[in-house]
Coordinates of C-alpha atoms in Angstrom, one line a residue:
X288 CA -278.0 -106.5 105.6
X289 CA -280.3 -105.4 102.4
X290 CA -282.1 -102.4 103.0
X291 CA -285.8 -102.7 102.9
X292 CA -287.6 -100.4 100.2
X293 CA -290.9 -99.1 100.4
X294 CA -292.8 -99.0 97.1
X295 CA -296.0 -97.4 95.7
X296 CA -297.3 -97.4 92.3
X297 CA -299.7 -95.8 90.1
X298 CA -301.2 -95.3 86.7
X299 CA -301.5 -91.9 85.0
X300 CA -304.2 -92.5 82.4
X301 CA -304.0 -91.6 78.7
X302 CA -300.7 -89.7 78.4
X303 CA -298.2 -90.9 76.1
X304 CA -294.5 -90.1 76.1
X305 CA -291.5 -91.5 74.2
X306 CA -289.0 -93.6 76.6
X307 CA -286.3 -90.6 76.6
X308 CA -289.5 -88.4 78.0
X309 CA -289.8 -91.2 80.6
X310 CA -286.3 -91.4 81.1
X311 CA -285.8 -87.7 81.6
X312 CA -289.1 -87.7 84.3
X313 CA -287.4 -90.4 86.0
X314 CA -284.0 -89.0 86.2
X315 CA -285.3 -86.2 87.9
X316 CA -287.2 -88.2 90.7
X317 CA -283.8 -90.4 91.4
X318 CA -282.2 -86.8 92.0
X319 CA -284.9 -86.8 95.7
X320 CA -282.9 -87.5 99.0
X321 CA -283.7 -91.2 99.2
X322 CA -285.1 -92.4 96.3
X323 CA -283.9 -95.5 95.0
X324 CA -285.7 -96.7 92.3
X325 CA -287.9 -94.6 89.5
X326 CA -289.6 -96.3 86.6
X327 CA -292.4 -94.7 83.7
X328 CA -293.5 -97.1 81.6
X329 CA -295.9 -97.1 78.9
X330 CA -298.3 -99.8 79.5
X331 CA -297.7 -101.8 76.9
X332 CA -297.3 -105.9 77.4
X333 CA -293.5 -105.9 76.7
X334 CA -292.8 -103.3 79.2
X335 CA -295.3 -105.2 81.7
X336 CA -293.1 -108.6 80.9
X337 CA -289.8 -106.3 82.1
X338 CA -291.8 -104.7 85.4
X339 CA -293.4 -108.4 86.2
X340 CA -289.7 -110.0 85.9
X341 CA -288.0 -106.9 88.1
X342 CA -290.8 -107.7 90.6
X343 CA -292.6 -104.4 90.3
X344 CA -295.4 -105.4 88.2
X345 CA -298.3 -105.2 91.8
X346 CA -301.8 -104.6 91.1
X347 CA -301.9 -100.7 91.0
X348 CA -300.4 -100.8 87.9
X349 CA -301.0 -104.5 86.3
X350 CA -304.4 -103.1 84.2
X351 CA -302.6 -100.0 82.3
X352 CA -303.2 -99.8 78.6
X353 CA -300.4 -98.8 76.2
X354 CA -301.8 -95.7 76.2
X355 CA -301.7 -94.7 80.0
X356 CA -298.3 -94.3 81.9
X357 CA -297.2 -96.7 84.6
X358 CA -295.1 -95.0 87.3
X359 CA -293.2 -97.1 90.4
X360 CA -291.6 -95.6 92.8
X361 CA -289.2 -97.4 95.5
X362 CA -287.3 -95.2 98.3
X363 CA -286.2 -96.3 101.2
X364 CA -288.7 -94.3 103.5
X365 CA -292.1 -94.3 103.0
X366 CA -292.4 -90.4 103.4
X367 CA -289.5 -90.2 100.3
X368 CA -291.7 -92.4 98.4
X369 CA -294.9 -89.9 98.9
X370 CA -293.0 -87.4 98.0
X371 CA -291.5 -88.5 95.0
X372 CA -294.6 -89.9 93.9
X373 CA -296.5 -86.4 94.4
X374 CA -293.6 -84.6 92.3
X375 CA -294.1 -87.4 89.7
X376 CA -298.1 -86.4 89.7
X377 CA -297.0 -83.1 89.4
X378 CA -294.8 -83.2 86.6
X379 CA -297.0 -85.5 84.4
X380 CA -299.9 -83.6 84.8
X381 CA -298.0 -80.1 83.8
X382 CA -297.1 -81.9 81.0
X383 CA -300.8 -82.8 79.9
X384 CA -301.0 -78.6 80.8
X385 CA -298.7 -77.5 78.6
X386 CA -300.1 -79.2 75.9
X387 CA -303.7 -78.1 76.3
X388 CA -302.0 -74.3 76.8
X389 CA -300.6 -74.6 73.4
X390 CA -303.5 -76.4 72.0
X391 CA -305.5 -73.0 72.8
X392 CA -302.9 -71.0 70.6
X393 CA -303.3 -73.2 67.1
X394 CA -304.1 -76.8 67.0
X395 CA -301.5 -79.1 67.4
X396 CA -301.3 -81.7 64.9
X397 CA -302.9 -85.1 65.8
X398 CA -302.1 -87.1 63.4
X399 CA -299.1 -87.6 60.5
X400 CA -302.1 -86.1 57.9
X401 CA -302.2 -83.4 59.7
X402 CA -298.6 -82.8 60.7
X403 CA -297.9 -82.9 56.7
X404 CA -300.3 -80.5 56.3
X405 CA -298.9 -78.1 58.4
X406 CA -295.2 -78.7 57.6
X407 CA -295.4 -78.3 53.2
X408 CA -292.5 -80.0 51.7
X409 CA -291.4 -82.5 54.9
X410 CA -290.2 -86.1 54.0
X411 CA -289.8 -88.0 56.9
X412 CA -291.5 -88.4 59.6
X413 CA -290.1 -89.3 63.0
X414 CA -292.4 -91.9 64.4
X415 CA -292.2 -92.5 68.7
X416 CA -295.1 -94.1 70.2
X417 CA -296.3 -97.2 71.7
X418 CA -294.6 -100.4 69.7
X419 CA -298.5 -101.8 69.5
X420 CA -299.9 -98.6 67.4
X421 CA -295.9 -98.1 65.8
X422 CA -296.7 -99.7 62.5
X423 CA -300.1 -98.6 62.1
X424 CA -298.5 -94.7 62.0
X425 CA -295.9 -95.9 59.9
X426 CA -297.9 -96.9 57.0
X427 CA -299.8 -93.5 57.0
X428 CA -296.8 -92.1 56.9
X429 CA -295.5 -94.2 53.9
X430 CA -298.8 -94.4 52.6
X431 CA -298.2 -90.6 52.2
X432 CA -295.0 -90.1 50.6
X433 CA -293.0 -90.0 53.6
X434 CA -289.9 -91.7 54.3
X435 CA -289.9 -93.1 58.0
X436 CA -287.4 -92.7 61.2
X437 CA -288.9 -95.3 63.7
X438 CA -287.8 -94.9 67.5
X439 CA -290.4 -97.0 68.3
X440 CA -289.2 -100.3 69.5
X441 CA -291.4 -103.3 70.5
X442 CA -292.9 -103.7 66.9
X443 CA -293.7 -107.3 66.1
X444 CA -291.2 -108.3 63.2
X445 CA -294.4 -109.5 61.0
X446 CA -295.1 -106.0 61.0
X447 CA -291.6 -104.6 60.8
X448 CA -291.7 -106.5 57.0
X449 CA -294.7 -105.4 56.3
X450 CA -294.0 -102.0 56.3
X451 CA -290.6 -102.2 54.5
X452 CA -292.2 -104.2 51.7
X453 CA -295.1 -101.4 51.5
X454 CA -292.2 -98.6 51.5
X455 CA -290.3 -100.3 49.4
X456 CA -292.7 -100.4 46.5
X457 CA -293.1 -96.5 46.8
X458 CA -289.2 -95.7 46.7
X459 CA -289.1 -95.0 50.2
X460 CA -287.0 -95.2 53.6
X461 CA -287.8 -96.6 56.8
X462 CA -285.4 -96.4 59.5
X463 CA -285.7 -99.2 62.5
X464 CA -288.2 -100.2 64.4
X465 CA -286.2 -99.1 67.1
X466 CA -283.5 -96.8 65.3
X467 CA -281.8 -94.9 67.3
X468 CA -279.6 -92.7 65.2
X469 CA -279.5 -91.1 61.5
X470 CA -277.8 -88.1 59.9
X471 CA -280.0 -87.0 57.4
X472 CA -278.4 -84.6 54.7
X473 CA -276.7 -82.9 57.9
X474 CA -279.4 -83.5 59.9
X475 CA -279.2 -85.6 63.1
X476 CA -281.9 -88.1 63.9
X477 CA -282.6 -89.6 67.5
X478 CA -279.2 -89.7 69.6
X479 CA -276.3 -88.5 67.1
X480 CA -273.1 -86.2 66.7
X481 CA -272.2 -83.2 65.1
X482 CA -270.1 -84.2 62.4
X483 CA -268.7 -82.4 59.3
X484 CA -270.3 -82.8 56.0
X485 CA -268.4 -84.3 53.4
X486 CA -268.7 -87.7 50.7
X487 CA -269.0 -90.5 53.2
X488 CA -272.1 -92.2 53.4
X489 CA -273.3 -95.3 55.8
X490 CA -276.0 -97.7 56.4
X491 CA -275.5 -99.0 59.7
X492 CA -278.0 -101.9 61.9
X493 CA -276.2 -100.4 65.1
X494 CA -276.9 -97.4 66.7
X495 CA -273.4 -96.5 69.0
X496 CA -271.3 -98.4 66.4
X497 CA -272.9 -95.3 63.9
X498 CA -271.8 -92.9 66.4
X499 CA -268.3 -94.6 66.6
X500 CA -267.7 -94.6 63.1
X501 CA -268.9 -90.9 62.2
X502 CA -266.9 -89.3 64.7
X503 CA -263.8 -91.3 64.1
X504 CA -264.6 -90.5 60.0
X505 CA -264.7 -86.5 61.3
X506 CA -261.6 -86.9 63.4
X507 CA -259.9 -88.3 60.6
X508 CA -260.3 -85.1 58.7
X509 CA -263.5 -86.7 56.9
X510 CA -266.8 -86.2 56.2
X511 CA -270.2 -87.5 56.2
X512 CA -272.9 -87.1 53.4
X513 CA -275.5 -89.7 54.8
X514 CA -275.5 -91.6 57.5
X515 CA -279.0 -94.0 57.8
X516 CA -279.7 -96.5 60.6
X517 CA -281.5 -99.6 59.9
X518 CA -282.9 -101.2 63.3
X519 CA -280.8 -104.2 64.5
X520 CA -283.4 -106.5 63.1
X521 CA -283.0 -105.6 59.6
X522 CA -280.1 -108.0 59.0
X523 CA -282.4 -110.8 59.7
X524 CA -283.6 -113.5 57.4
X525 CA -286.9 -112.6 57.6
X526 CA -286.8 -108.9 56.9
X527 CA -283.9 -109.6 53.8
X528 CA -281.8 -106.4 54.8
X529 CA -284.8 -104.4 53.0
X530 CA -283.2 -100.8 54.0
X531 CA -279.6 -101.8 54.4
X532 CA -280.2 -102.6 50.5
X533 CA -281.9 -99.4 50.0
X534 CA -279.3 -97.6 51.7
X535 CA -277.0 -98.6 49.3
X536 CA -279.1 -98.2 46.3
X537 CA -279.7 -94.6 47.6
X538 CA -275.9 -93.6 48.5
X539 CA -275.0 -95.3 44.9
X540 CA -277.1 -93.0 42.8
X541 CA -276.1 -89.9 45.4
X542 CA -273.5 -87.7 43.5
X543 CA -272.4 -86.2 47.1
X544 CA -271.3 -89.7 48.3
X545 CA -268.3 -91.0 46.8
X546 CA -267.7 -94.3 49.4
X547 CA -270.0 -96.0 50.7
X548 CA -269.9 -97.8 54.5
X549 CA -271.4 -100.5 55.9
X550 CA -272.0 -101.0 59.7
X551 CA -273.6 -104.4 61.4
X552 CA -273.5 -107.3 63.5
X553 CA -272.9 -110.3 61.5
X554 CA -276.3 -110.8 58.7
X555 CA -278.4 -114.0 58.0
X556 CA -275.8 -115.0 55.5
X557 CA -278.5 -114.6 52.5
X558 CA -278.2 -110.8 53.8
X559 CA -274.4 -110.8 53.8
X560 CA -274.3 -111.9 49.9
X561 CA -277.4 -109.3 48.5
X562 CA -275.2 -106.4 50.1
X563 CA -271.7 -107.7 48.7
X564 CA -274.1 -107.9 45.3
X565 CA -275.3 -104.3 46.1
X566 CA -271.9 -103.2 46.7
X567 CA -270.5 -104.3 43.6
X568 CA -273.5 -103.5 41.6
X569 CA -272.9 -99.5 43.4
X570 CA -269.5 -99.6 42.0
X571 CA -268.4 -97.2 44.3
X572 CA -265.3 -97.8 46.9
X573 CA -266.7 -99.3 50.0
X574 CA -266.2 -100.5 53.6
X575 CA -267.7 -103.3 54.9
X576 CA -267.8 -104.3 58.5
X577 CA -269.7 -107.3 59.8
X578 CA -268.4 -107.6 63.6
X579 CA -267.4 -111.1 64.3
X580 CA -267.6 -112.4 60.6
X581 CA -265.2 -114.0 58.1
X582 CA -266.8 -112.8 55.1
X583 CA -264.3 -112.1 52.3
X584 CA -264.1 -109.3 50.3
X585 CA -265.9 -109.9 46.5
X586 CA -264.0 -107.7 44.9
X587 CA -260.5 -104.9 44.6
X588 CA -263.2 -101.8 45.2
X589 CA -264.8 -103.6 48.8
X590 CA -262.6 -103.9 51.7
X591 CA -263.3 -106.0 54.9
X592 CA -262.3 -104.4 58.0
X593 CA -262.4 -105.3 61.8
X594 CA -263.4 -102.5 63.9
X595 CA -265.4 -99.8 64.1
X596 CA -262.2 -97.4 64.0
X597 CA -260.7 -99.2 61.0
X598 CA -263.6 -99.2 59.3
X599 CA -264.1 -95.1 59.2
X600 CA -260.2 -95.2 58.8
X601 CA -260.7 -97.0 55.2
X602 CA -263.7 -94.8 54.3
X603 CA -261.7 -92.1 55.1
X604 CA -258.5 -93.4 53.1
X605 CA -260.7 -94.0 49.9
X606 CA -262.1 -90.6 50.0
X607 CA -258.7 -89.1 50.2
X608 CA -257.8 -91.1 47.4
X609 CA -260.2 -89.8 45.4
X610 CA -259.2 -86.2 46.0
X611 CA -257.1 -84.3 42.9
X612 CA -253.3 -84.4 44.4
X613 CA -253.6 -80.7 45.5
X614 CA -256.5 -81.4 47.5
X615 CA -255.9 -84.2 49.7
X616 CA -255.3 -84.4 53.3
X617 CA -251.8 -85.5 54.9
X618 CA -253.8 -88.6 56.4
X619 CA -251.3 -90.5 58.7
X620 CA -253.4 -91.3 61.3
X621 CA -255.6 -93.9 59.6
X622 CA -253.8 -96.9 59.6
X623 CA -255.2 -100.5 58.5
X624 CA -255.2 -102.8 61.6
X625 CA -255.8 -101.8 64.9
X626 CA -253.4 -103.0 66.9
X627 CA -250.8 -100.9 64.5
X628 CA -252.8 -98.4 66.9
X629 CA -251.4 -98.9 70.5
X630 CA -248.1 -100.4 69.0
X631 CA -246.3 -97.7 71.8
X632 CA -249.1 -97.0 73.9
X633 CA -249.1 -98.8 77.2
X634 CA -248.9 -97.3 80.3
X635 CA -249.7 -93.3 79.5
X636 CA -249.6 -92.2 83.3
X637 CA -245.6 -92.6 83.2
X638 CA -244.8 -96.0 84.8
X639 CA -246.6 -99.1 85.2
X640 CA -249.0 -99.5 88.2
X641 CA -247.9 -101.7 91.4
X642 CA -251.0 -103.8 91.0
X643 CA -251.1 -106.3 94.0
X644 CA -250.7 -110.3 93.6
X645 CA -254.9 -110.3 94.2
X646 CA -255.7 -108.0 90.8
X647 CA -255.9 -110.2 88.0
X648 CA -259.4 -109.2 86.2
X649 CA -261.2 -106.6 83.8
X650 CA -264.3 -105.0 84.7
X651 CA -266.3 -103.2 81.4
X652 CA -268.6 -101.1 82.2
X653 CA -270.3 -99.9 78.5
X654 CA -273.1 -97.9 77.6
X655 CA -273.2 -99.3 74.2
X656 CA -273.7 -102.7 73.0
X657 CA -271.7 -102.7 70.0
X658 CA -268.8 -101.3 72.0
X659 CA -269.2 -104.4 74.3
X660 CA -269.9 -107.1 71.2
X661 CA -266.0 -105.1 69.5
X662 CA -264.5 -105.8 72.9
X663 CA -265.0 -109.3 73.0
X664 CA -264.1 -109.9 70.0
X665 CA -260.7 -108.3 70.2
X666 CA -259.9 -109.8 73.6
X667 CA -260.8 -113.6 72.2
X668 CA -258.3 -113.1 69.9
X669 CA -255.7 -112.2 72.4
X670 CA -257.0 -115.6 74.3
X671 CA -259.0 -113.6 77.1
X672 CA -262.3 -115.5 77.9
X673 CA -264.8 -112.8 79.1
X674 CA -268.4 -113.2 80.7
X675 CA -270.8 -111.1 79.8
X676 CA -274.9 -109.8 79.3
X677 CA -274.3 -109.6 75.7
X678 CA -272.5 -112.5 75.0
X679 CA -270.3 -113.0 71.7
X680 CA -269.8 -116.4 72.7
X681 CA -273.2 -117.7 74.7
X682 CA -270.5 -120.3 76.5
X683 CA -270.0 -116.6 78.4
X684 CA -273.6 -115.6 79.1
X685 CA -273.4 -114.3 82.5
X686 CA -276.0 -115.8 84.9
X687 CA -276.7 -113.0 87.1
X688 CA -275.7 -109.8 85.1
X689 CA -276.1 -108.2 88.4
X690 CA -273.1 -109.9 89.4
X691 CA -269.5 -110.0 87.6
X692 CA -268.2 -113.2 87.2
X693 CA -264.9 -114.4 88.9
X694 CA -262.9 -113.8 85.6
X695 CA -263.3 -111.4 83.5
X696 CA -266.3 -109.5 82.3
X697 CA -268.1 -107.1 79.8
X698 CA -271.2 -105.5 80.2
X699 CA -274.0 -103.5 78.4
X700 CA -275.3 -101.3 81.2
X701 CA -277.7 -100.0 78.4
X702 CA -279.7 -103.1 78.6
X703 CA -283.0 -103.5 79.6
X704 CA -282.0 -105.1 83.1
X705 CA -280.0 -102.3 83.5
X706 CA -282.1 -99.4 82.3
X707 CA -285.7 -100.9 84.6
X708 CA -286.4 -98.2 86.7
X709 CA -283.5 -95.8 85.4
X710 CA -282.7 -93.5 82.4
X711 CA -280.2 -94.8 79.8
X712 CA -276.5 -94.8 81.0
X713 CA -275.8 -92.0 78.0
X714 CA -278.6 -89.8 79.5
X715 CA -278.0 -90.5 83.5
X716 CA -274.7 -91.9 85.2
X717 CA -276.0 -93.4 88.6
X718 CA -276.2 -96.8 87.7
X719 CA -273.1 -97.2 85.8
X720 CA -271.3 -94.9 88.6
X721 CA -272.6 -97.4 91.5
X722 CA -271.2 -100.5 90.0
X723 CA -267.7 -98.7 89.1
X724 CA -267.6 -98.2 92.9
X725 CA -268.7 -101.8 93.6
X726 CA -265.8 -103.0 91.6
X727 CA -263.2 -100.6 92.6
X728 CA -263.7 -102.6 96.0
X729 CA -263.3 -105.9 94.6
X730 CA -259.6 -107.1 95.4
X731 CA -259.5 -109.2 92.0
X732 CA -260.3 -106.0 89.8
X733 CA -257.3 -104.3 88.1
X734 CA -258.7 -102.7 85.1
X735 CA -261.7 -101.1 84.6
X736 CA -263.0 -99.7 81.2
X737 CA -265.9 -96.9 80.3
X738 CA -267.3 -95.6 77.4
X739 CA -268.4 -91.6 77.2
X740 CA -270.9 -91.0 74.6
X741 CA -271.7 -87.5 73.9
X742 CA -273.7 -85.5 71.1
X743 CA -277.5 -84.9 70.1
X744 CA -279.6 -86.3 73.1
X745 CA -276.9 -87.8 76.3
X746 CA -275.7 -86.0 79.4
X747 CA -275.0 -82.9 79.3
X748 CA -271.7 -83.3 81.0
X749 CA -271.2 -86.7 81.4
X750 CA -267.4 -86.6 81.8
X751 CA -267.7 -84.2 85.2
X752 CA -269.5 -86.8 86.8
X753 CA -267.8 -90.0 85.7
X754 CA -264.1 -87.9 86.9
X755 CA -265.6 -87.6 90.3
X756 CA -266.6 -91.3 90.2
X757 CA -262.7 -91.9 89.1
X758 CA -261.5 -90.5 91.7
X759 CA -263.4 -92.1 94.1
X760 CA -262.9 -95.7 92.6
X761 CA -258.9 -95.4 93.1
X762 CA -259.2 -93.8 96.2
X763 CA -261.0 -96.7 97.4
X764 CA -258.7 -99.3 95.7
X765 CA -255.6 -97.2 97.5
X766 CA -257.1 -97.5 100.6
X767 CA -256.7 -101.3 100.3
X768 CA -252.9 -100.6 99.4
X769 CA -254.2 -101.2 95.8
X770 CA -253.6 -99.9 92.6
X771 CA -256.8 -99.3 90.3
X772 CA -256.3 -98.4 86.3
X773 CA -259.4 -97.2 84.7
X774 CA -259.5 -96.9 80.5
X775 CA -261.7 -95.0 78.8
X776 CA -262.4 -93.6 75.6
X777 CA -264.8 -90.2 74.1
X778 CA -267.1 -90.6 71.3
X779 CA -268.2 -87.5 69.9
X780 CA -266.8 -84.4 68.6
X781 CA -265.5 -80.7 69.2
X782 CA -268.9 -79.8 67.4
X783 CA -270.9 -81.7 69.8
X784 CA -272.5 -79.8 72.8
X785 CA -270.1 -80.9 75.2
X786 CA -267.1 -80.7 73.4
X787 CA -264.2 -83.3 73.0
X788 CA -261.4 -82.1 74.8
X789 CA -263.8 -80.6 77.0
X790 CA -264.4 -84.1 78.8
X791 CA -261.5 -85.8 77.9
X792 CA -259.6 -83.2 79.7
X793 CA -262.2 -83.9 83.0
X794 CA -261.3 -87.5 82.5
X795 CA -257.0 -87.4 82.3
X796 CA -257.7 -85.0 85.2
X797 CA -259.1 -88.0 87.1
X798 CA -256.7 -90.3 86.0
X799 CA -258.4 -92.1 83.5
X800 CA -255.8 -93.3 80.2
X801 CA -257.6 -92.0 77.2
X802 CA -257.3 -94.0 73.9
X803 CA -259.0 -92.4 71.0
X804 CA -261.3 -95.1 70.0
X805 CA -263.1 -98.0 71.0
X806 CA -260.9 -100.8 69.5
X807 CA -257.9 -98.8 71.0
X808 CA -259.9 -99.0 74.4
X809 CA -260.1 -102.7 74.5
X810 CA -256.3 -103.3 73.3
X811 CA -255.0 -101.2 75.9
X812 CA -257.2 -102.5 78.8
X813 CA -256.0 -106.2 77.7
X814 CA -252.4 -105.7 77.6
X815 CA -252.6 -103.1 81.0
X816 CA -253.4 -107.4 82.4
X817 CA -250.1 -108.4 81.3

């Protein structure tokens, strides 16, 4: 029988803060005995669209501007909602304290004029506020001589254009709307990884599929010089691929960057033949992956690969290459199809699992929607039809994400269905540790696959929490008299905060069978089915 939640909402007036912000405030009111459900919000009409369709958009909250904060709270006592609503009060209002304390000190800066002023010599400017005023701070910033990193999502694409056409004409780079990572000359943008510096440089329209493909480059022995996010939308028709192009313009004339990658869903295919131009005009070796396309290599210097991994493999392989004999690496690792990967990799905990008659079905459980979109793809090719919120195939568009499918399914916990009323599955691990739990009791579930993504900006210690979760799942499935594998992969480095081995040690302790990428991750989790 459901349990009946008690909810109260409020507005806190004239307070910005960027979603992580939110998220963080959130994730510390889910933490009270009881609490179910936490959302912030800025009260913008997109986020009201997501709160009206979750059912939480009731009249306390319905008249917020984009500049005031909408906060709902749903427990499953009255008394736990009070109180979590009266610790969200509080922590909102020291934050409007803090800034007035330090406001006495010196005057913050107010606007990007002033924020130049006080930083002489800066060159980009980070912009994260409401999508409505987004692209009105973006043009001051271009309009300044400042490149631009835009968190900001919910920009109208009319706008998105306009901005990159302005930018364009002065020489300079705008990053998203909604970016999410960049390495900047060493410098990581938004959520990114510690990763060595070397003559690698990418322009990438996906934000985890950057992160997979710098790490793998700096676990190959690489390095990277650049890497610059896009925003998803820039491979659209409309915006032309204005800073994928100026990416590669930019990496072309840098003397640190000797190959060039390229990182994207498949582009409007006008887009796909100006970057193959680009490419070839750059003259520089390059990798090109568009996930899910045919496109064919244009000439000997460009090569087409399949997967994230493969694809920082190649970079990694044409930068050795380049090397004087004396100076390059004993590469073995990189190799130039991925299922030359898992070739002898099946069944890492010794012997293969006595999987009852029932199990015949993969749960993924992602964090990253370019890991989920490389799943798919692989598994279609080894004739596995899988449902999922972020269909490859729309035939597979899951009806009630909610809900897996019987068959079969992929998901983007990341996604805003997901993520209403909760942090981000790389910053908190409730959501996607309830539903690993929900089908670990499902007597049709045999495999079940995470992603850990760790760097600049996500848990602090993701993997401690997921192995306790792992634990938990199989003891459940044992219980039944069944057995449970769980696959799993790390992205990130020994330079990140958390360390590599650090949590992929947590992980083997629970039982989880590591593969070193995410295209390994999917291969193995498909043939542990067989």
């Amino acid at each position: 029988m459901p349990i009946s939640l008690h909810t109260v909402a409020y507005i806190h007036p004239n307070l910005y803060k960027d979603s992580v912000a939110l998220m963080r405030t959130a994730q510390s009111l889910l933490a009270l005995p009881e609490v179910v459900n936490a959302t912030l919000q800025m009260g913008n009409p997109a986020n009201k669209e997501i709160l009206l369709e979750a059912g939480l958009l009731t009249d306390a909250v319905k008249d917020a501007g984009p500049a005031d904060i909408m906060v709902v709270v749903q427990a499953k006592t009255q008394a736990a909602c009070e109180a979590a609503v009266a610790q969200s009060r509080l922590n909102l209002a020291g934050q409007e304290k803090a800034g007035s304390a330090a406001a006495q000190e010196a005057i913050a800066p107010r606007t990007v004029g002033m924020g130049l002023a006080n930083l002489s010599g800066a060159n980009i400017a980070q912009i994260s506020v409401p999508g409505a005023y987004a692209a009105a701070e973006a043009l001051k910033a271009v309009k300044q001589g400042l490149n631009v990193f835009m968190f900001s999502d919910n920009v109208p694409l009319v706008q998105e254009v306009a901005i990159k056409q302005e930018a364009g004409k002065r020489g300079l780079l705008v990053m998203g709307p909604d970016c999410g990572t960049a390495i900047i000359g060493g410098v990581p943008l938004g959520f990114a990884n510690h990763v060595r510096r070397g003559s690698i440089g990418l322009v990438a329209a996906s934000g985890t599929g950057l992160q997979e493909v710098t790490t793998q480059v700096h676990r190959f022995g690489g390095g990277v010089s650049h890497a610059i996010g896009t925003g998803g939308r820039d491979v659209y028709a409309a915006v032309g691929g204005a800073t994928l192009l100026q990416g590669i313009a930019l990496l072309a004339q840098d003397a640190a960057t000797q190959v060039i990658a390229i990182v994207s869903k498949p582009p409007a295919p006008e887009v796909t033949a100006k970057v193959m131009a680009a490419l070839q005009a750059a003259g520089k070796p390059a990798v090109v992956l568009f996930l899910g396309s045919d496109v064919k290599s244009p000439a000997k210097h460009i090569r087409v690969v399949h997967t994230l991994v493969d694809c920082a493999a190649q970079a990694v392989r044409l930068a050795d290459g380049l090397l004087p004999k004396s100076r390059r690496e004993n590469f073995q690792s990189a190799k130039s199809e991925s299922s030359k990967y898992i070739a002898n990799y099946e069944y890492p905990i010794g012997t293969k699992p006595e999987f009852a008659s029932s199990q015949r079905f993969l749960r993924a459980l992602y964090s990253g929607g370019t890991y989920a979109s490389e799943a798919q793809l692989i598994w279609a090719r080894m004739g596995l039809e899988v449902w999922s919120n972020v269909p490859v195939n729309k035939a597979f568009a899951l009806a009630n994400p909610k809900k897996s499918s019987f068959g079969h399914t992929a998901l983007d916990l990341g996604d805003d269905e997901f993520t209403l009323g909760r942090p981000h599955p790389m910053i908190d691990q409730a959501a996607r540790i309830e539903r690993l739990l929900k089908e670990a009791a499902d007597p049709t579930v045999r495999v079940i696959l995470l992603d850990v993504v760790i760097g600049w900006g996500a848990h602090a210690d993701p993997a401690s929490e997921l192995a306790a979760a792992i634990v938990q799942a199989k003891r459940l499935a044992a219980k039944a008299k069944r057995a449970l594998a769980v696959v799993g992969f790390v992205c990130g480095t020994e330079l990140d905060p958390q360390g590599l081995t650090v949590q992929e040690t947590k992980l083997k302790s629970a039982g989880m069978a590591l593969a070193g990428n995410s295209a390994n991750a999917a291969w193995l989790a498909a043939r542990w089915l067989a």
